[in-house]
Amino acid sequence: MIHTIYEYLLLRDLTTVPAEICFMLTIDDLGSAPDRIYDIVTWSLEVAGIRMVTFHIDTEDPAVCEPYIEEIRKVSGIAHLHLHQGEEYLEAGKGLSVMVVIGKSGRWEVTESIRRIAEEGVDPCDITEEMIEEHLTFRCAPDLIIKTGGSHLTDFLIWQSVYSELFFLDMNWEFFRKTDFLRALRDYQSRTRRFGA
């Protein structure tokens, strides 16, 4: 009951929210609570202004996530799911954009972007930041990155997240509650974003 009241008060006081949120997870996080992704999407639907939620699962072997794929696919019942599992891609559902990326690193993405530009025969002297961004695999720029279980971030969106706000929680993923989600949004609201200035 107390948590419900606290959640209501937190939600009521939110006026400035991140349009794009990214959660960085390990395979152990996913295994401990695969249903938490669905929960967070549900909570995000209650917050006006959130347009995209991304989940990155850090693993060198995307196949190890296979036991949890059906749970992740349930998200397509309430949102527009973009699921990247290694070389496989699934798109399903409508509504809030939710991207789940399994096994793709930021270094891989930047390398692929440069490789595509090279394949187009672009002179190295003509390569610009804008050109690299146009060739990135994941077209998103999270306003807020949330990491549970300590301060170690995964190697994901290293180009796009340069100006992202970071929110760290000592608690493990399986204990992440709606209250914690709303606290992260409140913390974001209290910050002054400088975008490198």
PDB file of C-alpha atoms in Angstrom:
ATOM      1  CA  MET A   1       0.000   0.000   0.000  1.00  0.00           C
ATOM      2  CA  ILE A   2       2.808   2.404   0.928  1.00  0.00           C
ATOM      3  CA  HIS A   3       4.597   1.648  -2.340  1.00  0.00           C
ATOM      4  CA  THR A   4       1.404   2.304  -4.305  1.00  0.00           C
ATOM      5  CA  ILE A   5       0.978   5.732  -2.697  1.00  0.00           C
ATOM      6  CA  TYR A   6       4.657   6.569  -3.234  1.00  0.00           C
ATOM      7  CA  GLU A   7       4.425   5.522  -6.889  1.00  0.00           C
ATOM      8  CA  TYR A   8       1.363   7.729  -7.342  1.00  0.00           C
ATOM      9  CA  LEU A   9       3.167  10.727  -5.844  1.00  0.00           C
ATOM     10  CA  LEU A  10       6.265  10.169  -7.969  1.00  0.00           C
ATOM     11  CA  LEU A  11       4.223   9.788 -11.152  1.00  0.00           C
ATOM     12  CA  ARG A  12       2.123  12.853 -10.361  1.00  0.00           C
ATOM     13  CA  ASP A  13       5.190  15.061  -9.975  1.00  0.00           C
ATOM     14  CA  LEU A  14       6.871  14.068 -13.239  1.00  0.00           C
ATOM     15  CA  THR A  15       6.830  16.931 -15.728  1.00  0.00           C
ATOM     16  CA  THR A  16      10.035  16.380 -17.721  1.00  0.00           C
ATOM     17  CA  VAL A  17      10.734  12.801 -18.724  1.00  0.00           C
ATOM     18  CA  PRO A  18      13.297  11.167 -21.018  1.00  0.00           C
ATOM     19  CA  ALA A  19      11.909  10.443 -24.468  1.00  0.00           C
ATOM     20  CA  GLU A  20      14.297   7.510 -24.867  1.00  0.00           C
ATOM     21  CA  ILE A  21      15.462   5.195 -22.089  1.00  0.00           C
ATOM     22  CA  CYS A  22      18.013   2.419 -22.253  1.00  0.00           C
ATOM     23  CA  PHE A  23      18.556  -0.419 -19.770  1.00  0.00           C
ATOM     24  CA  MET A  24      21.917  -2.174 -19.919  1.00  0.00           C
ATOM     25  CA  LEU A  25      21.761  -5.781 -18.713  1.00  0.00           C
ATOM     26  CA  THR A  26      23.972  -8.813 -18.375  1.00  0.00           C
ATOM     27  CA  ILE A  27      22.870 -12.327 -19.238  1.00  0.00           C
ATOM     28  CA  ASP A  28      22.710 -13.019 -15.488  1.00  0.00           C
ATOM     29  CA  ASP A  29      20.291 -10.101 -15.091  1.00  0.00           C
ATOM     30  CA  LEU A  30      18.024 -11.485 -17.785  1.00  0.00           C
ATOM     31  CA  GLY A  31      18.133 -14.975 -16.319  1.00  0.00           C
ATOM     32  CA  SER A  32      17.232 -13.749 -12.837  1.00  0.00           C
ATOM     33  CA  ALA A  33      14.059 -11.946 -13.965  1.00  0.00           C
ATOM     34  CA  PRO A  34      13.193 -12.250 -17.675  1.00  0.00           C
ATOM     35  CA  ASP A  35       9.690 -10.913 -16.997  1.00  0.00           C
ATOM     36  CA  ARG A  36      11.055  -7.584 -15.740  1.00  0.00           C
ATOM     37  CA  ILE A  37      11.349  -6.320 -19.336  1.00  0.00           C
ATOM     38  CA  TYR A  38       7.591  -6.703 -19.778  1.00  0.00           C
ATOM     39  CA  ASP A  39       7.018  -4.991 -16.418  1.00  0.00           C
ATOM     40  CA  ILE A  40       9.123  -1.982 -17.384  1.00  0.00           C
ATOM     41  CA  VAL A  41       7.331  -1.609 -20.711  1.00  0.00           C
ATOM     42  CA  THR A  42       4.030  -1.638 -18.805  1.00  0.00           C
ATOM     43  CA  TRP A  43       5.301   1.067 -16.445  1.00  0.00           C
ATOM     44  CA  SER A  44       6.588   3.131 -19.376  1.00  0.00           C
ATOM     45  CA  LEU A  45       3.150   3.111 -20.974  1.00  0.00           C
ATOM     46  CA  GLU A  46       1.850   4.980 -17.921  1.00  0.00           C
ATOM     47  CA  VAL A  47       4.316   7.848 -18.382  1.00  0.00           C
ATOM     48  CA  ALA A  48       3.409  10.410 -21.026  1.00  0.00           C
ATOM     49  CA  GLY A  49       6.409  11.479 -23.059  1.00  0.00           C
ATOM     50  CA  ILE A  50       8.369   8.223 -23.195  1.00  0.00           C
ATOM     51  CA  ARG A  51       8.688   7.258 -26.865  1.00  0.00           C
ATOM     52  CA  MET A  52      11.240   4.454 -26.822  1.00  0.00           C
ATOM     53  CA  VAL A  53      12.645   1.930 -24.363  1.00  0.00           C
ATOM     54  CA  THR A  54      15.735  -0.093 -25.227  1.00  0.00           C
ATOM     55  CA  PHE A  55      17.151  -3.143 -23.461  1.00  0.00           C
ATOM     56  CA  HIS A  56      20.653  -4.362 -24.220  1.00  0.00           C
ATOM     57  CA  ILE A  57      21.671  -7.846 -23.054  1.00  0.00           C
ATOM     58  CA  ASP A  58      25.446  -8.116 -22.996  1.00  0.00           C
ATOM     59  CA  THR A  59      26.602 -11.536 -24.178  1.00  0.00           C
ATOM     60  CA  GLU A  60      29.067 -12.919 -26.705  1.00  0.00           C
ATOM     61  CA  ASP A  61      26.700 -15.817 -27.446  1.00  0.00           C
ATOM     62  CA  PRO A  62      23.116 -14.689 -28.274  1.00  0.00           C
ATOM     63  CA  ALA A  63      21.990 -18.337 -28.252  1.00  0.00           C
ATOM     64  CA  VAL A  64      22.204 -18.432 -24.450  1.00  0.00           C
ATOM     65  CA  CYS A  65      19.166 -16.121 -24.369  1.00  0.00           C
ATOM     66  CA  GLU A  66      16.989 -18.609 -26.234  1.00  0.00           C
ATOM     67  CA  PRO A  67      15.179 -19.811 -23.057  1.00  0.00           C
ATOM     68  CA  TYR A  68      13.983 -16.237 -22.461  1.00  0.00           C
ATOM     69  CA  ILE A  69      12.918 -15.252 -25.971  1.00  0.00           C
ATOM     70  CA  GLU A  70       9.250 -16.231 -25.549  1.00  0.00           C
ATOM     71  CA  GLU A  71       9.047 -14.054 -22.439  1.00  0.00           C
ATOM     72  CA  ILE A  72      10.576 -11.134 -24.367  1.00  0.00           C
ATOM     73  CA  ARG A  73       8.200 -11.649 -27.296  1.00  0.00           C
ATOM     74  CA  LYS A  74       5.236 -11.064 -24.980  1.00  0.00           C
ATOM     75  CA  VAL A  75       6.122  -7.377 -25.160  1.00  0.00           C
ATOM     76  CA  SER A  76       4.686  -7.317 -28.702  1.00  0.00           C
ATOM     77  CA  GLY A  77       1.251  -7.740 -27.129  1.00  0.00           C
ATOM     78  CA  ILE A  78       1.423  -4.250 -25.609  1.00  0.00           C
ATOM     79  CA  ALA A  79       4.075  -2.416 -27.653  1.00  0.00           C
ATOM     80  CA  HIS A  80       6.002  -2.316 -30.940  1.00  0.00           C
ATOM     81  CA  LEU A  81       8.834  -4.784 -30.379  1.00  0.00           C
ATOM     82  CA  HIS A  82      12.111  -4.733 -32.312  1.00  0.00           C
ATOM     83  CA  LEU A  83      14.080  -7.818 -31.264  1.00  0.00           C
ATOM     84  CA  HIS A  84      17.682  -8.198 -32.429  1.00  0.00           C
ATOM     85  CA  GLN A  85      19.122 -11.579 -31.464  1.00  0.00           C
ATOM     86  CA  GLY A  86      22.508 -11.997 -33.075  1.00  0.00           C
ATOM     87  CA  GLU A  87      21.866 -11.953 -36.814  1.00  0.00           C
ATOM     88  CA  GLU A  88      18.109 -12.535 -36.407  1.00  0.00           C
ATOM     89  CA  TYR A  89      15.554  -9.734 -36.305  1.00  0.00           C
ATOM     90  CA  LEU A  90      11.892  -9.782 -35.292  1.00  0.00           C
ATOM     91  CA  GLU A  91       9.431  -6.899 -35.473  1.00  0.00           C
ATOM     92  CA  ALA A  92       5.937  -7.265 -34.056  1.00  0.00           C
ATOM     93  CA  GLY A  93       3.184  -5.346 -32.303  1.00  0.00           C
ATOM     94  CA  LYS A  94       2.117  -1.705 -32.237  1.00  0.00           C
ATOM     95  CA  GLY A  95       2.509   1.276 -29.980  1.00  0.00           C
ATOM     96  CA  LEU A  96       5.467   2.290 -27.834  1.00  0.00           C
ATOM     97  CA  SER A  97       8.744   1.442 -29.556  1.00  0.00           C
ATOM     98  CA  VAL A  98      10.660  -1.199 -27.586  1.00  0.00           C
ATOM     99  CA  MET A  99      14.027  -2.434 -28.805  1.00  0.00           C
ATOM    100  CA  VAL A 100      15.713  -5.507 -27.321  1.00  0.00           C
ATOM    101  CA  VAL A 101      19.260  -6.079 -28.533  1.00  0.00           C
ATOM    102  CA  ILE A 102      21.060  -9.305 -27.667  1.00  0.00           C
ATOM    103  CA  GLY A 103      24.749  -9.697 -28.366  1.00  0.00           C
ATOM    104  CA  LYS A 104      25.558  -6.569 -30.384  1.00  0.00           C
ATOM    105  CA  SER A 105      28.289  -4.289 -29.049  1.00  0.00           C
ATOM    106  CA  GLY A 106      28.910  -0.617 -29.614  1.00  0.00           C
ATOM    107  CA  ARG A 107      32.345  -1.322 -31.037  1.00  0.00           C
ATOM    108  CA  TRP A 108      30.830  -3.728 -33.540  1.00  0.00           C
ATOM    109  CA  GLU A 109      28.249  -1.135 -34.542  1.00  0.00           C
ATOM    110  CA  VAL A 110      30.780   1.661 -35.140  1.00  0.00           C
ATOM    111  CA  THR A 111      33.043  -0.733 -37.052  1.00  0.00           C
ATOM    112  CA  GLU A 112      30.102  -1.815 -39.233  1.00  0.00           C
ATOM    113  CA  SER A 113      29.200   1.811 -39.887  1.00  0.00           C
ATOM    114  CA  ILE A 114      32.718   2.602 -41.106  1.00  0.00           C
ATOM    115  CA  ARG A 115      32.797  -0.601 -43.175  1.00  0.00           C
ATOM    116  CA  ARG A 116      29.554   0.370 -44.937  1.00  0.00           C
ATOM    117  CA  ILE A 117      30.928   3.821 -45.719  1.00  0.00           C
ATOM    118  CA  ALA A 118      34.106   2.242 -47.126  1.00  0.00           C
ATOM    119  CA  GLU A 119      32.034  -0.110 -49.302  1.00  0.00           C
ATOM    120  CA  GLU A 120      30.334   2.945 -50.801  1.00  0.00           C
ATOM    121  CA  GLY A 121      33.727   4.205 -51.940  1.00  0.00           C
ATOM    122  CA  VAL A 122      33.677   7.397 -49.875  1.00  0.00           C
ATOM    123  CA  ASP A 123      36.987   9.234 -49.722  1.00  0.00           C
ATOM    124  CA  PRO A 124      38.297   9.067 -46.107  1.00  0.00           C
ATOM    125  CA  CYS A 125      38.755  12.846 -46.159  1.00  0.00           C
ATOM    126  CA  ASP A 126      35.008  13.250 -46.816  1.00  0.00           C
ATOM    127  CA  ILE A 127      33.822  11.163 -43.842  1.00  0.00           C
ATOM    128  CA  THR A 128      31.896  13.229 -41.303  1.00  0.00           C
ATOM    129  CA  GLU A 129      30.256  12.537 -37.948  1.00  0.00           C
ATOM    130  CA  GLU A 130      26.870  12.868 -39.624  1.00  0.00           C
ATOM    131  CA  MET A 131      27.836  10.236 -42.184  1.00  0.00           C
ATOM    132  CA  ILE A 132      28.885   7.784 -39.483  1.00  0.00           C
ATOM    133  CA  GLU A 133      25.618   8.384 -37.613  1.00  0.00           C
ATOM    134  CA  GLU A 134      23.596   7.758 -40.777  1.00  0.00           C
ATOM    135  CA  HIS A 135      25.243   4.356 -41.147  1.00  0.00           C
ATOM    136  CA  LEU A 136      24.799   3.192 -37.539  1.00  0.00           C
ATOM    137  CA  THR A 137      22.650   0.092 -37.030  1.00  0.00           C
ATOM    138  CA  PHE A 138      20.624   1.443 -34.115  1.00  0.00           C
ATOM    139  CA  ARG A 139      19.003   4.819 -34.707  1.00  0.00           C
ATOM    140  CA  CYS A 140      18.434   5.909 -31.150  1.00  0.00           C
ATOM    141  CA  ALA A 141      19.964   8.358 -28.694  1.00  0.00           C
ATOM    142  CA  PRO A 142      18.925   7.548 -25.122  1.00  0.00           C
ATOM    143  CA  ASP A 143      18.285  10.498 -22.856  1.00  0.00           C
ATOM    144  CA  LEU A 144      18.643   8.227 -19.843  1.00  0.00           C
ATOM    145  CA  ILE A 145      20.599   5.010 -19.294  1.00  0.00           C
ATOM    146  CA  ILE A 146      19.686   2.880 -16.285  1.00  0.00           C
ATOM    147  CA  LYS A 147      22.056   0.251 -14.905  1.00  0.00           C
ATOM    148  CA  THR A 148      21.249  -2.008 -11.969  1.00  0.00           C
ATOM    149  CA  GLY A 149      23.694  -4.083  -9.959  1.00  0.00           C
ATOM    150  CA  GLY A 150      26.581  -1.624  -9.825  1.00  0.00           C
ATOM    151  CA  SER A 151      28.399   0.798 -12.081  1.00  0.00           C
ATOM    152  CA  HIS A 152      29.643  -1.372 -14.953  1.00  0.00           C
ATOM    153  CA  LEU A 153      28.012  -0.357 -18.244  1.00  0.00           C
ATOM    154  CA  THR A 154      27.749  -2.705 -21.204  1.00  0.00           C
ATOM    155  CA  ASP A 155      29.500  -1.913 -24.486  1.00  0.00           C
ATOM    156  CA  PHE A 156      26.448  -0.613 -26.326  1.00  0.00           C
ATOM    157  CA  LEU A 157      25.440   2.640 -28.071  1.00  0.00           C
ATOM    158  CA  ILE A 158      28.899   4.065 -27.378  1.00  0.00           C
ATOM    159  CA  TRP A 159      28.406   6.658 -30.116  1.00  0.00           C
ATOM    160  CA  GLN A 160      24.770   7.522 -29.411  1.00  0.00           C
ATOM    161  CA  SER A 161      25.030   7.696 -25.608  1.00  0.00           C
ATOM    162  CA  VAL A 162      27.805  10.272 -25.338  1.00  0.00           C
ATOM    163  CA  TYR A 163      25.363  12.849 -23.910  1.00  0.00           C
ATOM    164  CA  SER A 164      23.074  10.420 -22.081  1.00  0.00           C
ATOM    165  CA  GLU A 165      22.315  10.847 -18.398  1.00  0.00           C
ATOM    166  CA  LEU A 166      23.330   7.828 -16.305  1.00  0.00           C
ATOM    167  CA  PHE A 167      21.446   6.367 -13.355  1.00  0.00           C
ATOM    168  CA  PHE A 168      23.052   3.569 -11.333  1.00  0.00           C
ATOM    169  CA  LEU A 169      21.400   1.350  -8.744  1.00  0.00           C
ATOM    170  CA  ASP A 170      23.232  -0.994  -6.362  1.00  0.00           C
ATOM    171  CA  MET A 171      20.289  -3.391  -6.328  1.00  0.00           C
ATOM    172  CA  ASN A 172      20.198  -6.356  -8.681  1.00  0.00           C
ATOM    173  CA  TRP A 173      17.877  -6.427 -11.707  1.00  0.00           C
ATOM    174  CA  GLU A 174      15.495  -8.964 -10.158  1.00  0.00           C
ATOM    175  CA  PHE A 175      14.676  -6.519  -7.335  1.00  0.00           C
ATOM    176  CA  PHE A 176      14.067  -3.510  -9.598  1.00  0.00           C
ATOM    177  CA  ARG A 177      10.569  -2.181  -8.846  1.00  0.00           C
ATOM    178  CA  LYS A 178       8.244   0.382 -10.336  1.00  0.00           C
ATOM    179  CA  THR A 179       9.226   2.715  -7.497  1.00  0.00           C
ATOM    180  CA  ASP A 180      12.859   2.500  -8.585  1.00  0.00           C
ATOM    181  CA  PHE A 181      11.879   3.205 -12.190  1.00  0.00           C
ATOM    182  CA  LEU A 182       9.953   6.319 -11.197  1.00  0.00           C
ATOM    183  CA  ARG A 183      12.803   7.450  -8.924  1.00  0.00           C
ATOM    184  CA  ALA A 184      15.144   7.236 -11.922  1.00  0.00           C
ATOM    185  CA  LEU A 185      12.755   9.426 -13.925  1.00  0.00           C
ATOM    186  CA  ARG A 186      12.512  11.918 -11.068  1.00  0.00           C
ATOM    187  CA  ASP A 187      16.316  12.038 -10.838  1.00  0.00           C
ATOM    188  CA  TYR A 188      16.514  12.701 -14.583  1.00  0.00           C
ATOM    189  CA  GLN A 189      14.004  15.534 -14.212  1.00  0.00           C
ATOM    190  CA  SER A 190      16.185  17.213 -11.585  1.00  0.00           C
ATOM    191  CA  ARG A 191      19.293  17.317 -13.783  1.00  0.00           C
ATOM    192  CA  THR A 192      20.417  20.101 -16.101  1.00  0.00           C
ATOM    193  CA  ARG A 193      21.554  18.533 -19.361  1.00  0.00           C
ATOM    194  CA  ARG A 194      24.580  20.226 -20.899  1.00  0.00           C
ATOM    195  CA  PHE A 195      25.173  18.060 -23.995  1.00  0.00           C
ATOM    196  CA  GLY A 196      28.936  18.340 -23.608  1.00  0.00           C
ATOM    197  CA  ALA A 197      28.965  22.101 -22.920  1.00  0.00           C
TER     198      ALA A 197
END
